[in-house]
Coordinates of N, CA, C and O and ligand atoms in Angstrom, one line a residue:
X16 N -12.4 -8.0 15.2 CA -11.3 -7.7 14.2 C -10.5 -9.0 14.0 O -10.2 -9.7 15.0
X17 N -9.9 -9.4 12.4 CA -9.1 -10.0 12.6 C -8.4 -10.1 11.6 O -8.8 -9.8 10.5
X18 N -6.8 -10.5 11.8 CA -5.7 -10.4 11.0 C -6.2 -11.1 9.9 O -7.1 -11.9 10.0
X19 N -5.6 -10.9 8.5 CA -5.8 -11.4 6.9 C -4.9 -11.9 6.6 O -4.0 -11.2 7.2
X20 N -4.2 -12.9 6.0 CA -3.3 -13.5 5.3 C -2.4 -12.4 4.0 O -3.0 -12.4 3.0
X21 N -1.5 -11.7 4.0 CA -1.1 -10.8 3.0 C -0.5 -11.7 2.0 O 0.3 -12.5 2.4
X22 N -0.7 -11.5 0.6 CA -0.7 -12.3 -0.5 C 0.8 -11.7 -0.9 O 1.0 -10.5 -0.9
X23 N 1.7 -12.6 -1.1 CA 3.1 -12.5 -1.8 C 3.1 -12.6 -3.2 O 2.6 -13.3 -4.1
X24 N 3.9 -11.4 -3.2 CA 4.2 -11.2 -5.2 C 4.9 -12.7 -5.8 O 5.7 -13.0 -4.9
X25 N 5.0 -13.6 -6.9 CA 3.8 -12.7 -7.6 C 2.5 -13.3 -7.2 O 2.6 -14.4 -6.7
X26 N 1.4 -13.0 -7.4 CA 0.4 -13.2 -7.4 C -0.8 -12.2 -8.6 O -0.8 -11.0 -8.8
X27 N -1.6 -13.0 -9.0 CA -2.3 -12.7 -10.0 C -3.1 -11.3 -9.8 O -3.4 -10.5 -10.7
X28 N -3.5 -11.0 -8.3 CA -4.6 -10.3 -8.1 C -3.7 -8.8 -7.9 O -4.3 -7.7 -8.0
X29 N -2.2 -8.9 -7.4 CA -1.4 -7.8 -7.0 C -1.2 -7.3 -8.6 O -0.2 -6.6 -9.0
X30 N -2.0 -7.6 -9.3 CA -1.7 -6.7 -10.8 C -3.0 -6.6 -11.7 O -2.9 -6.4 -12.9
X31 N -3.9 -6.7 -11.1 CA -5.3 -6.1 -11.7 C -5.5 -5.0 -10.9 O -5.1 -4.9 -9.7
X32 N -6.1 -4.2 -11.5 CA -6.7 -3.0 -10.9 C -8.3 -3.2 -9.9 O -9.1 -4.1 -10.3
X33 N -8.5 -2.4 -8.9 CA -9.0 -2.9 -8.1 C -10.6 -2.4 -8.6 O -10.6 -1.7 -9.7
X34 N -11.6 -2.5 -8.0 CA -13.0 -2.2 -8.3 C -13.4 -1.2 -7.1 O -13.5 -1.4 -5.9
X35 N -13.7 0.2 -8.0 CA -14.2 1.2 -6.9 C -15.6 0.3 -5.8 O -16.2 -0.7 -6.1
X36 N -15.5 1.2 -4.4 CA -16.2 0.6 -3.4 C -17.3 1.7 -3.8 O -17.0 2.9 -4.1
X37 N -18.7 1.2 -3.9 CA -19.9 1.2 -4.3 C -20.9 1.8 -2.8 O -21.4 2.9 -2.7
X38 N -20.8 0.8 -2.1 CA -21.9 0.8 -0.9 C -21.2 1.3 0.5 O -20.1 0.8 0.6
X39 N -21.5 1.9 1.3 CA -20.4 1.9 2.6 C -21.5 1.3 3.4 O -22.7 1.5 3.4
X40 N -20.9 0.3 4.4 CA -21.8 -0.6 5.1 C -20.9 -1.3 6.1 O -19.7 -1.3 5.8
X41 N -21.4 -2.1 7.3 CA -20.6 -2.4 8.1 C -19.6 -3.8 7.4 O -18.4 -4.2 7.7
X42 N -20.0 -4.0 6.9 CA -18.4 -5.3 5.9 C -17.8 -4.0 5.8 O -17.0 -3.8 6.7
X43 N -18.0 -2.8 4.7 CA -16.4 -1.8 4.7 C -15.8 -1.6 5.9 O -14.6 -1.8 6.1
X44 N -16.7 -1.2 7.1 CA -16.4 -0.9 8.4 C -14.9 -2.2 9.0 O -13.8 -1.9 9.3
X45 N -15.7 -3.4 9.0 CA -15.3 -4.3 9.9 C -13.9 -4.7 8.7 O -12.9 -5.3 9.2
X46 N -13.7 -4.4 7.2 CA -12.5 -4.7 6.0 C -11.6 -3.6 6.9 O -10.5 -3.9 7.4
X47 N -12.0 -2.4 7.1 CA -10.9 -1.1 7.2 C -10.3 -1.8 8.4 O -9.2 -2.3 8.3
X48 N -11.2 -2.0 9.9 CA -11.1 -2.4 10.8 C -9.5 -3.8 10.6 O -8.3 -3.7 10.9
X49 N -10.2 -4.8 10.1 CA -9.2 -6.0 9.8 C -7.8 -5.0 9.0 O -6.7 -5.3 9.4
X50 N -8.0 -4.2 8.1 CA -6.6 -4.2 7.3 C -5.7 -3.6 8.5 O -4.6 -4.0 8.8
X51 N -6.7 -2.4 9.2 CA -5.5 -1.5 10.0 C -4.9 -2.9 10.8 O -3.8 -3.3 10.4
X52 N -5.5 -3.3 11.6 CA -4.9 -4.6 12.5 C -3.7 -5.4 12.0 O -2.7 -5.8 12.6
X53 N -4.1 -5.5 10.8 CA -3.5 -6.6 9.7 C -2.0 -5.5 9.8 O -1.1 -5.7 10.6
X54 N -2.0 -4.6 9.0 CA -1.1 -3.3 8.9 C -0.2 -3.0 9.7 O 1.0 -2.8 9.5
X55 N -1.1 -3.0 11.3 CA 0.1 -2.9 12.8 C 0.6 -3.9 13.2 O 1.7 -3.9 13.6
X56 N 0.0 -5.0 13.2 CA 0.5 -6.3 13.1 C 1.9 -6.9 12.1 O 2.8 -7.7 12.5
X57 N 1.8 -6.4 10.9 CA 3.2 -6.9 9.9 C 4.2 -6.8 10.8 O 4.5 -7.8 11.3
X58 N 5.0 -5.4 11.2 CA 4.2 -4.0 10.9 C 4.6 -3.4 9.5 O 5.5 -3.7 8.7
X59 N 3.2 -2.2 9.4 CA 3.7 -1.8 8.2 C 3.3 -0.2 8.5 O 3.1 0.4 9.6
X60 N 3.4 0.4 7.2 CA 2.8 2.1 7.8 C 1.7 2.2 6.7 O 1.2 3.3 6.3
X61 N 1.3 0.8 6.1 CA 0.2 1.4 5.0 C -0.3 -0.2 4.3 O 0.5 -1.2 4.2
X62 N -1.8 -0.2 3.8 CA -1.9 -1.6 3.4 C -2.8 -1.0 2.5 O -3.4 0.1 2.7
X63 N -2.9 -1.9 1.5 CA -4.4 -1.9 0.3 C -5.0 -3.7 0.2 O -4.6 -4.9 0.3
X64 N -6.3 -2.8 -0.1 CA -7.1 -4.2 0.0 C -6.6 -5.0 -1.0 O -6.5 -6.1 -0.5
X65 N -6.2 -4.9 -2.3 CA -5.9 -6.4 -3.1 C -4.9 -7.0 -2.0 O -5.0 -8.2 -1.7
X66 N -3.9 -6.3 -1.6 CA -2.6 -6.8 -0.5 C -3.4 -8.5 0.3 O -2.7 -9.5 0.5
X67 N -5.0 -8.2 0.5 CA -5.2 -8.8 1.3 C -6.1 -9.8 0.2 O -6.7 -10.8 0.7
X68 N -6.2 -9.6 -1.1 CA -7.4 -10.5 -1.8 C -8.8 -9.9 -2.2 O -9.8 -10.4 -2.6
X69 N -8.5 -8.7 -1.7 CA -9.7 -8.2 -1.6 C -9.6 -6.9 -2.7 O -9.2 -5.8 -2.3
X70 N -10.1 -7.3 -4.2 CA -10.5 -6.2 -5.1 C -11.1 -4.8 -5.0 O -11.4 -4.2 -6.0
X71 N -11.2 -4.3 -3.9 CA -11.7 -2.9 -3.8 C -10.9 -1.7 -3.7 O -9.7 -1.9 -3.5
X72 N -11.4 -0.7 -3.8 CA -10.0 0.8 -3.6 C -10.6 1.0 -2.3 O -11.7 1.5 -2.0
X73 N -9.4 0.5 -1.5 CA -10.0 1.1 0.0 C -8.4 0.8 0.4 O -7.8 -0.2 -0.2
X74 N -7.8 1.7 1.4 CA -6.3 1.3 2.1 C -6.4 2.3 3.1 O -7.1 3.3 3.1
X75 N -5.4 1.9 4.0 CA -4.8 2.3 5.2 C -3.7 2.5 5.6 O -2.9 1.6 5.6
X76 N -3.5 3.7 6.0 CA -2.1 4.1 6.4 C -2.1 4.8 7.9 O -3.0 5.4 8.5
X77 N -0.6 4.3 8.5 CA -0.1 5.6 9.4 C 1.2 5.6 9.5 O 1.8 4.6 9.8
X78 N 1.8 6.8 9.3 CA 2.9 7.0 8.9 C 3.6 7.8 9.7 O 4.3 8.8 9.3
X79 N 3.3 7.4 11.5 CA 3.8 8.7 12.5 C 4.7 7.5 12.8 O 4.4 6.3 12.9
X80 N 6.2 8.3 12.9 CA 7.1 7.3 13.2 C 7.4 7.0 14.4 O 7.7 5.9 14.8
X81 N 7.2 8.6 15.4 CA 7.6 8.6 16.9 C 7.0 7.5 18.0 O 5.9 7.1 18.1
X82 N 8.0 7.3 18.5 CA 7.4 6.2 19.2 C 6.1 6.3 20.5 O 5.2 5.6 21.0
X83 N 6.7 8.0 20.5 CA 5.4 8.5 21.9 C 4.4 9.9 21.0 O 4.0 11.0 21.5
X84 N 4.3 9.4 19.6 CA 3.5 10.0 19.2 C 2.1 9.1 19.0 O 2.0 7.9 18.7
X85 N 1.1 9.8 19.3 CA -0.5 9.1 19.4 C -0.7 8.4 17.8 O -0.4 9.2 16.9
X86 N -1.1 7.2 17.5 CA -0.9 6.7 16.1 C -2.5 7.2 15.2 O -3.6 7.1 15.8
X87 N -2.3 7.7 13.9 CA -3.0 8.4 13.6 C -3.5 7.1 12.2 O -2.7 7.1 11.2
X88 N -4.2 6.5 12.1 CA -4.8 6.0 11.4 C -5.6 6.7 10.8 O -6.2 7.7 11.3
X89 N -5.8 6.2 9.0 CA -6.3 6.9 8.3 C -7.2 5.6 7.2 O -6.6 4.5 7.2
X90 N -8.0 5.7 6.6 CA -8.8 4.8 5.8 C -9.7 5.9 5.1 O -10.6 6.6 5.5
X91 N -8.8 5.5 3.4 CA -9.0 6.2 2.4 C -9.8 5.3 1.2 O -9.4 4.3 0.6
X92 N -11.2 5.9 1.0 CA -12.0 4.8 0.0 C -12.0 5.8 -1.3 O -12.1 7.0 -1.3
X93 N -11.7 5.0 -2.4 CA -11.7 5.0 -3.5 C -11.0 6.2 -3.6 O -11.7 7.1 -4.1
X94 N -9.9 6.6 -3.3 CA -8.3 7.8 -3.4 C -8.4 8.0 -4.8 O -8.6 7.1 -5.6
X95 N -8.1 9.7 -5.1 CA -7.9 9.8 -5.9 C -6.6 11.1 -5.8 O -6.6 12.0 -5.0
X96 N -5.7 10.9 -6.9 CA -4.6 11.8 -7.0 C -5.0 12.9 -7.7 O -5.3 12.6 -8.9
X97 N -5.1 14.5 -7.0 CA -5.9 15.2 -7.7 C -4.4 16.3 -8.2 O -4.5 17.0 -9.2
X98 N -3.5 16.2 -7.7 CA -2.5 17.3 -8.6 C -1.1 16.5 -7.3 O -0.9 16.2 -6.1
X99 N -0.4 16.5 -8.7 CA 1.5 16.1 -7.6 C 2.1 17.2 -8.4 O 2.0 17.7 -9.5
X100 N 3.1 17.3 -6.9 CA 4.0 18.4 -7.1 C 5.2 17.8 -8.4 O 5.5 16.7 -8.8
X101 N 5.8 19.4 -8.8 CA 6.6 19.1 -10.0 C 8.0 18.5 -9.2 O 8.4 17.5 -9.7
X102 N 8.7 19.0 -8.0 CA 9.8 18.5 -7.1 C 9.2 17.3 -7.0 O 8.0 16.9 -7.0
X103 N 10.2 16.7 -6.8 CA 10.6 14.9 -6.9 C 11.2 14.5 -5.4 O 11.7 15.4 -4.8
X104 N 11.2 13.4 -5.0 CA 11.6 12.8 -4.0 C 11.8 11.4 -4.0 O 11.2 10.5 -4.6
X105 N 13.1 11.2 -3.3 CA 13.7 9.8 -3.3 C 13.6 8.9 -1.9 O 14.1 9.3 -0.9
X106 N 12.7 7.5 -2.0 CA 12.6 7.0 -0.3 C 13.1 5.6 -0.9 O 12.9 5.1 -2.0
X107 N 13.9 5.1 0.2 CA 13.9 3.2 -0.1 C 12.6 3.1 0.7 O 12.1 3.4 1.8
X108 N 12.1 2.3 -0.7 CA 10.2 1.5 -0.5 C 10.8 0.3 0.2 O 12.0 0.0 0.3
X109 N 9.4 -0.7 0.9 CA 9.5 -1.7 1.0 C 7.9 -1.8 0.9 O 7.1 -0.8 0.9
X110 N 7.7 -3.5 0.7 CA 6.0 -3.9 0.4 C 6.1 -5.1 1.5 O 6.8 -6.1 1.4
X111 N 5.4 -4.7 2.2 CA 4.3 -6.1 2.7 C 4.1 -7.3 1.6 O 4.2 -8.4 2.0
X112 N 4.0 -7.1 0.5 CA 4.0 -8.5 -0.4 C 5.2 -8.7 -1.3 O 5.2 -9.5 -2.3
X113 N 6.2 -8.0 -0.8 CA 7.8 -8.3 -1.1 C 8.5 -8.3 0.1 O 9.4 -7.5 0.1
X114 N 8.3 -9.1 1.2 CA 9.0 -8.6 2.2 C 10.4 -8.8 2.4 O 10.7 -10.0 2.0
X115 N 11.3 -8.1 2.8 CA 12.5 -8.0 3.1 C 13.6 -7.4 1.4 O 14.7 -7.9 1.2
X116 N 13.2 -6.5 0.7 CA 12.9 -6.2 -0.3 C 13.0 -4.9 -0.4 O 12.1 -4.3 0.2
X117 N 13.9 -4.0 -0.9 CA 13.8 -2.7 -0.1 C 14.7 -1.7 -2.1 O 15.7 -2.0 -2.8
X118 N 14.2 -1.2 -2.2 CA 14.5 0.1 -3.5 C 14.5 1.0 -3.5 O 13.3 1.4 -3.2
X119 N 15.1 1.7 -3.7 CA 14.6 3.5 -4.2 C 13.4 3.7 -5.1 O 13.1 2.9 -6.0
X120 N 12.8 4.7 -4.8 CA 11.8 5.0 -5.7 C 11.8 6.3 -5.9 O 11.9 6.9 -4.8
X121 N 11.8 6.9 -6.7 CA 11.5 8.6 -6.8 C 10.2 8.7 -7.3 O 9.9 7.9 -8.1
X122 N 9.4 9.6 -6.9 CA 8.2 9.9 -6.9 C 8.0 11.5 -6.6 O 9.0 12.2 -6.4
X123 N 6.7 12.1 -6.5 CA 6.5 13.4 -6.7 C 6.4 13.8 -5.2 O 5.8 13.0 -4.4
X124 N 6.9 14.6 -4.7 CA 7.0 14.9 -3.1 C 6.0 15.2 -2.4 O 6.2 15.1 -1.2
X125 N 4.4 15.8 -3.0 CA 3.8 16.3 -2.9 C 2.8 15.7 -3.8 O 2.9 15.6 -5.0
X126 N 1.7 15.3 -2.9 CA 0.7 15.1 -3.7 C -0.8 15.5 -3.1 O -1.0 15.4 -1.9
X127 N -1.7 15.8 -3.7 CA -3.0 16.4 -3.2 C -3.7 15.1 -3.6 O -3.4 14.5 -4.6
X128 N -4.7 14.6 -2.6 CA -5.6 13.2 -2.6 C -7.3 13.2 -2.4 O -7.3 13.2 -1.1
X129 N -8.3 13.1 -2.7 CA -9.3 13.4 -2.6 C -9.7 11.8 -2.6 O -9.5 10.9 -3.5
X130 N -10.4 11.7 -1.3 CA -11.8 10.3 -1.1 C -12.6 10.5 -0.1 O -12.4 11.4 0.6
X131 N -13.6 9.5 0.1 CA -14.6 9.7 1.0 C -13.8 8.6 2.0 O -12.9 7.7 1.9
X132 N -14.5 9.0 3.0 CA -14.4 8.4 4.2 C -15.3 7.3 4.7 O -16.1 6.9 3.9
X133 N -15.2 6.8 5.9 CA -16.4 5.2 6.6 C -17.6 6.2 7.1 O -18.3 5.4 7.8
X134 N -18.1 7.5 7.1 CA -19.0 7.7 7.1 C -19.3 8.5 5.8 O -19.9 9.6 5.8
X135 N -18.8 8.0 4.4 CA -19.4 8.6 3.2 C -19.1 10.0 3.0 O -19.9 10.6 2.3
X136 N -18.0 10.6 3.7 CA -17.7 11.8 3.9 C -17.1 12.0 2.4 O -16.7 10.9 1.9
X137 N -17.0 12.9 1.7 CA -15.8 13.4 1.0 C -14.7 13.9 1.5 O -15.1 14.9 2.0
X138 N -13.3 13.9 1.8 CA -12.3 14.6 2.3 C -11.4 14.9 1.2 O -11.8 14.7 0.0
X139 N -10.0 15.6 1.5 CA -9.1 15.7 0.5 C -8.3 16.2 1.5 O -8.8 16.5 2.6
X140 N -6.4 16.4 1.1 CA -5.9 16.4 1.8 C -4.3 16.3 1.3 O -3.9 15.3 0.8
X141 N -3.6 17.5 1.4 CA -2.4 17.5 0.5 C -0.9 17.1 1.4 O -0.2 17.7 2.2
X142 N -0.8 15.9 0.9 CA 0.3 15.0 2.1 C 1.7 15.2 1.2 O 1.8 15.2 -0.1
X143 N 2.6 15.3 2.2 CA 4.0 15.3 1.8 C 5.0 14.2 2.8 O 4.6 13.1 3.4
X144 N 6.3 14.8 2.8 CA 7.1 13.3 3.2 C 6.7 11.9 3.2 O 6.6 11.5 2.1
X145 N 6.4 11.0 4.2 CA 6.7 9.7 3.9 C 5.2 9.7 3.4 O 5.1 9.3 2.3
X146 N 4.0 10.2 4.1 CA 2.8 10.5 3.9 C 2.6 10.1 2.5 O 2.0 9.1 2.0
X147 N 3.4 11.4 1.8 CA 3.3 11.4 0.4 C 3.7 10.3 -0.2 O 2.8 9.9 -1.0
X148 N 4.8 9.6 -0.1 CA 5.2 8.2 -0.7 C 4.4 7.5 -0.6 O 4.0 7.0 -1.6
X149 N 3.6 7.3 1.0 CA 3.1 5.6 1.2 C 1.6 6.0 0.2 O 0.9 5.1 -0.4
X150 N 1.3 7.3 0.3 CA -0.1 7.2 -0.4 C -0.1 6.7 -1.4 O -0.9 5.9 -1.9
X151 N 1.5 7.7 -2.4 CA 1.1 7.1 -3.5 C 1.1 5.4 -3.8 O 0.4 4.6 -4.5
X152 N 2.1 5.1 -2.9 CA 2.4 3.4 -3.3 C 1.2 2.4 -3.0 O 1.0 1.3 -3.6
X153 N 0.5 2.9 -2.1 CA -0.8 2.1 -2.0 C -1.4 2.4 -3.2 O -1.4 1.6 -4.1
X154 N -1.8 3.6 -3.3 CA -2.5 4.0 -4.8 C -1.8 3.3 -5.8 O -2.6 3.2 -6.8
X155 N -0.7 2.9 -6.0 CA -0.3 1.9 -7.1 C -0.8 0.6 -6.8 O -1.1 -0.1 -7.8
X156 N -1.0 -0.1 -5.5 CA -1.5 -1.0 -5.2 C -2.8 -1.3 -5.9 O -3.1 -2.3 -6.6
X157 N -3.7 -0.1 -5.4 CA -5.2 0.0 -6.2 C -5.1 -0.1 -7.8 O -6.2 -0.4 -8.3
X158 N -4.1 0.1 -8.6 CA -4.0 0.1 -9.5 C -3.3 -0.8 -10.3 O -3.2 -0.7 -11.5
X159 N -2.8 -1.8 -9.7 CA -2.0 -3.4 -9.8 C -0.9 -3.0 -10.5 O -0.7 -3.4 -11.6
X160 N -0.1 -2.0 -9.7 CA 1.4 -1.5 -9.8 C 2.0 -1.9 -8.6 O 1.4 -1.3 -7.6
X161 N 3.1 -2.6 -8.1 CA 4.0 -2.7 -7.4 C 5.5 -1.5 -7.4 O 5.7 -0.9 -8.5
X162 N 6.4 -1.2 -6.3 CA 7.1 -0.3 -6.5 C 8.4 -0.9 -7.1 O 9.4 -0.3 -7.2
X163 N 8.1 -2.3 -7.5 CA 9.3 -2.8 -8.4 C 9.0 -2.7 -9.7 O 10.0 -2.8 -10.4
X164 N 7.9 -2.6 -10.3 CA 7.7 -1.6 -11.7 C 8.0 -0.5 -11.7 O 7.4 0.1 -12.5
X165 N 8.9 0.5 -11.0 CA 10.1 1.2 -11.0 C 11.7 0.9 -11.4 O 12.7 1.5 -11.8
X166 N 11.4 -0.2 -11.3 CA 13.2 -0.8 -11.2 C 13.2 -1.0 -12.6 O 12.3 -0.9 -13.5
X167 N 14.5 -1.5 -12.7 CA 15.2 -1.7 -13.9 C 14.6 -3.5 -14.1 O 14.3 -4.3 -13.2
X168 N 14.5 -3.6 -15.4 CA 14.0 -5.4 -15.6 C 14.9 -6.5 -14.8 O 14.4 -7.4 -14.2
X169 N 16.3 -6.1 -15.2 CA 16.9 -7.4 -13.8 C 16.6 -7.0 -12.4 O 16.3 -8.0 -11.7
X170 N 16.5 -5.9 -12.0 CA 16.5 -6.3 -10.6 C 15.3 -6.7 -10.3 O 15.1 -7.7 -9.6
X171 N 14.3 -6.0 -10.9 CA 13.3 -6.4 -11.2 C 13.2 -7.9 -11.0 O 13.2 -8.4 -9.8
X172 N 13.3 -8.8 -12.2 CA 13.6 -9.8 -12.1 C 14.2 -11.3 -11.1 O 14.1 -12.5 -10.9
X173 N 14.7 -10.3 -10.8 CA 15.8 -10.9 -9.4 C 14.9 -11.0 -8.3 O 14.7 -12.1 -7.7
X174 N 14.3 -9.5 -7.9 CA 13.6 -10.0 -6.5 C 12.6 -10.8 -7.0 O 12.3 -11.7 -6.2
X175 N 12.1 -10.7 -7.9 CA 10.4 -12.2 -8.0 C 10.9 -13.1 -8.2 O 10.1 -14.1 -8.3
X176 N 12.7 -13.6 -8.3 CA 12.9 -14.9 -8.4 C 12.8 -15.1 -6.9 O 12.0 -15.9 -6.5
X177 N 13.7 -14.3 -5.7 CA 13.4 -14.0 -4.8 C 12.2 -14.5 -3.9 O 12.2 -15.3 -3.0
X178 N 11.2 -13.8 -4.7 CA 9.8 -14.0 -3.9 C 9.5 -15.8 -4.8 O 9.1 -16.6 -4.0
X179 N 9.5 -16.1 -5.7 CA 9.0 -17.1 -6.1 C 9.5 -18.5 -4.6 O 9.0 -19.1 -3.7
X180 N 10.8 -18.2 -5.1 CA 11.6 -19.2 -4.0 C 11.2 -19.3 -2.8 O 11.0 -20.5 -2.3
X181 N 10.8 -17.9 -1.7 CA 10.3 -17.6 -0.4 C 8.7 -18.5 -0.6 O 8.4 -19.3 0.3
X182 N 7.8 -18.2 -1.8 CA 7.1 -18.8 -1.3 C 6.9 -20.3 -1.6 O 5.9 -20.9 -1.2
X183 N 7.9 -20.8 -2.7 CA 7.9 -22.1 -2.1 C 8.5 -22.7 -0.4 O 8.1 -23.5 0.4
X184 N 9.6 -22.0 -0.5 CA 9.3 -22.4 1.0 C 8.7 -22.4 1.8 O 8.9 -23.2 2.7
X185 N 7.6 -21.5 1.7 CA 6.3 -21.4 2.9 C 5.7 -22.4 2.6 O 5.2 -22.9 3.5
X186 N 5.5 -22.9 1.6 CA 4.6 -23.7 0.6 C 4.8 -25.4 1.4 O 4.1 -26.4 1.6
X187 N 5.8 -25.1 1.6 CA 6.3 -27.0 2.0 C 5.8 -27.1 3.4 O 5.7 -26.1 4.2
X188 N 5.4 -28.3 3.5 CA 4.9 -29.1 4.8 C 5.9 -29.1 5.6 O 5.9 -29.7 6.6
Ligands
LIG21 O1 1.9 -1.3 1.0 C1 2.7 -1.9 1.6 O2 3.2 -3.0 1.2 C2 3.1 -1.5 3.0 C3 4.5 -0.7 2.9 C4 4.2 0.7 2.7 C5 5.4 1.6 2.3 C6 6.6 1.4 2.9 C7 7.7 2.3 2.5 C8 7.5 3.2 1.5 C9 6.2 3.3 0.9 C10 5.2 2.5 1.3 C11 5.1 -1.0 4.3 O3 4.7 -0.6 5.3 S1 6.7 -1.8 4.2 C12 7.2 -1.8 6.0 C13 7.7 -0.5 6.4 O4 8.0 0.3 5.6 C14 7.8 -0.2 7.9 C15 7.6 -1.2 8.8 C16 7.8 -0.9 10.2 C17 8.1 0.4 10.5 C18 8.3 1.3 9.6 C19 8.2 1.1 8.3
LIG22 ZN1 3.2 -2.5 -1.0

């Protein structure tokens, strides 16, 4: 296994839509493998493959907060949102490719999710609380939506001057 480089907004690839995964084979195996690592390592509670450069619908989440609860890793290929609840819910987001970056988002509280799994499984699976948020936000990921295409155009605005600046700093020798 090994950690990935997570790509900072903006970047070209965090806004194309990603390419369903086709084949299940040990590269998906050893991708899910590297994101979860990559994911516990930030930390975060959820990652998608463009996050990492990698155009496919495949992401990872876990979203158990307790500290002496057993961590429940999940890898969802090619997710799909099959019905969201009409109640609404409000979380401050943050992204791994906005880091330190934090907004409200309202979203549907309740959402039902259907994909296959690393053994070609079909699953589905109707997640609520944070569950519910982080799926959908990755699923915007797969779909080259960030949760600052929520916001208003300045703030908007504001944080990618934000991020532009951060990564020229990283940028310098
Ligand atoms: O997709 C990502 O960029 C990961 C993102 C997921 C997410 C966070 C909040 C709401 C919806 C989706 C993160 O994991 S940001 C880091 C974070 O939220 C966190 C980090 C450590 C402990 C707990 C949370
Ligand atoms: Zn994100």
């Amino acid at each position: 296994m090994s950690l990935r480089p997570i790509l900072i907004h903006p970047d070209p690839r965090l806004k194309k839509p990603a390419d369903p995964v086709t084949g299940f084979d040990a590269e998906t195996r050893r991708l899910a493998d590297d994101m979860l690592e990559t994911m516990y390592d930030a930390p975060g509670i959820g990652l998608a493959a463009p996050q990492i450069g990698v155009m496919q619908r495949l992401l990872v989440m876990d979203c158990v907060k307790e500290d002496d609860a057993p961590p429940r890793p999940m890898v969802l290929i090619n997710p799909r949102i099959d019905w969201s609840s009409e109640t609404r819910s409000t979380y401050e987001e943050g992204c791994l490719s906005i880091p330190e970056q934090y907004a409200e988002v309202e979203r549907p509280a309740e959402v039902e999710v259907a994909w296959t799994d690393l053994d070609g499984q079909a699953q589905s699976a109707r997640f609520s609380g944070l569950w519910a948020t982080c799926v959908q936000h990755e699923i915007d990921h797969l779909n080259g939506k960030l949760f600052i295409d929520y916001l208003k155009p300045l703030k908007r605005q504001m944080i990618t001057r934000k991020m532009v600046k951060l990564k020229r700093e990283l940028a310098r020798p």
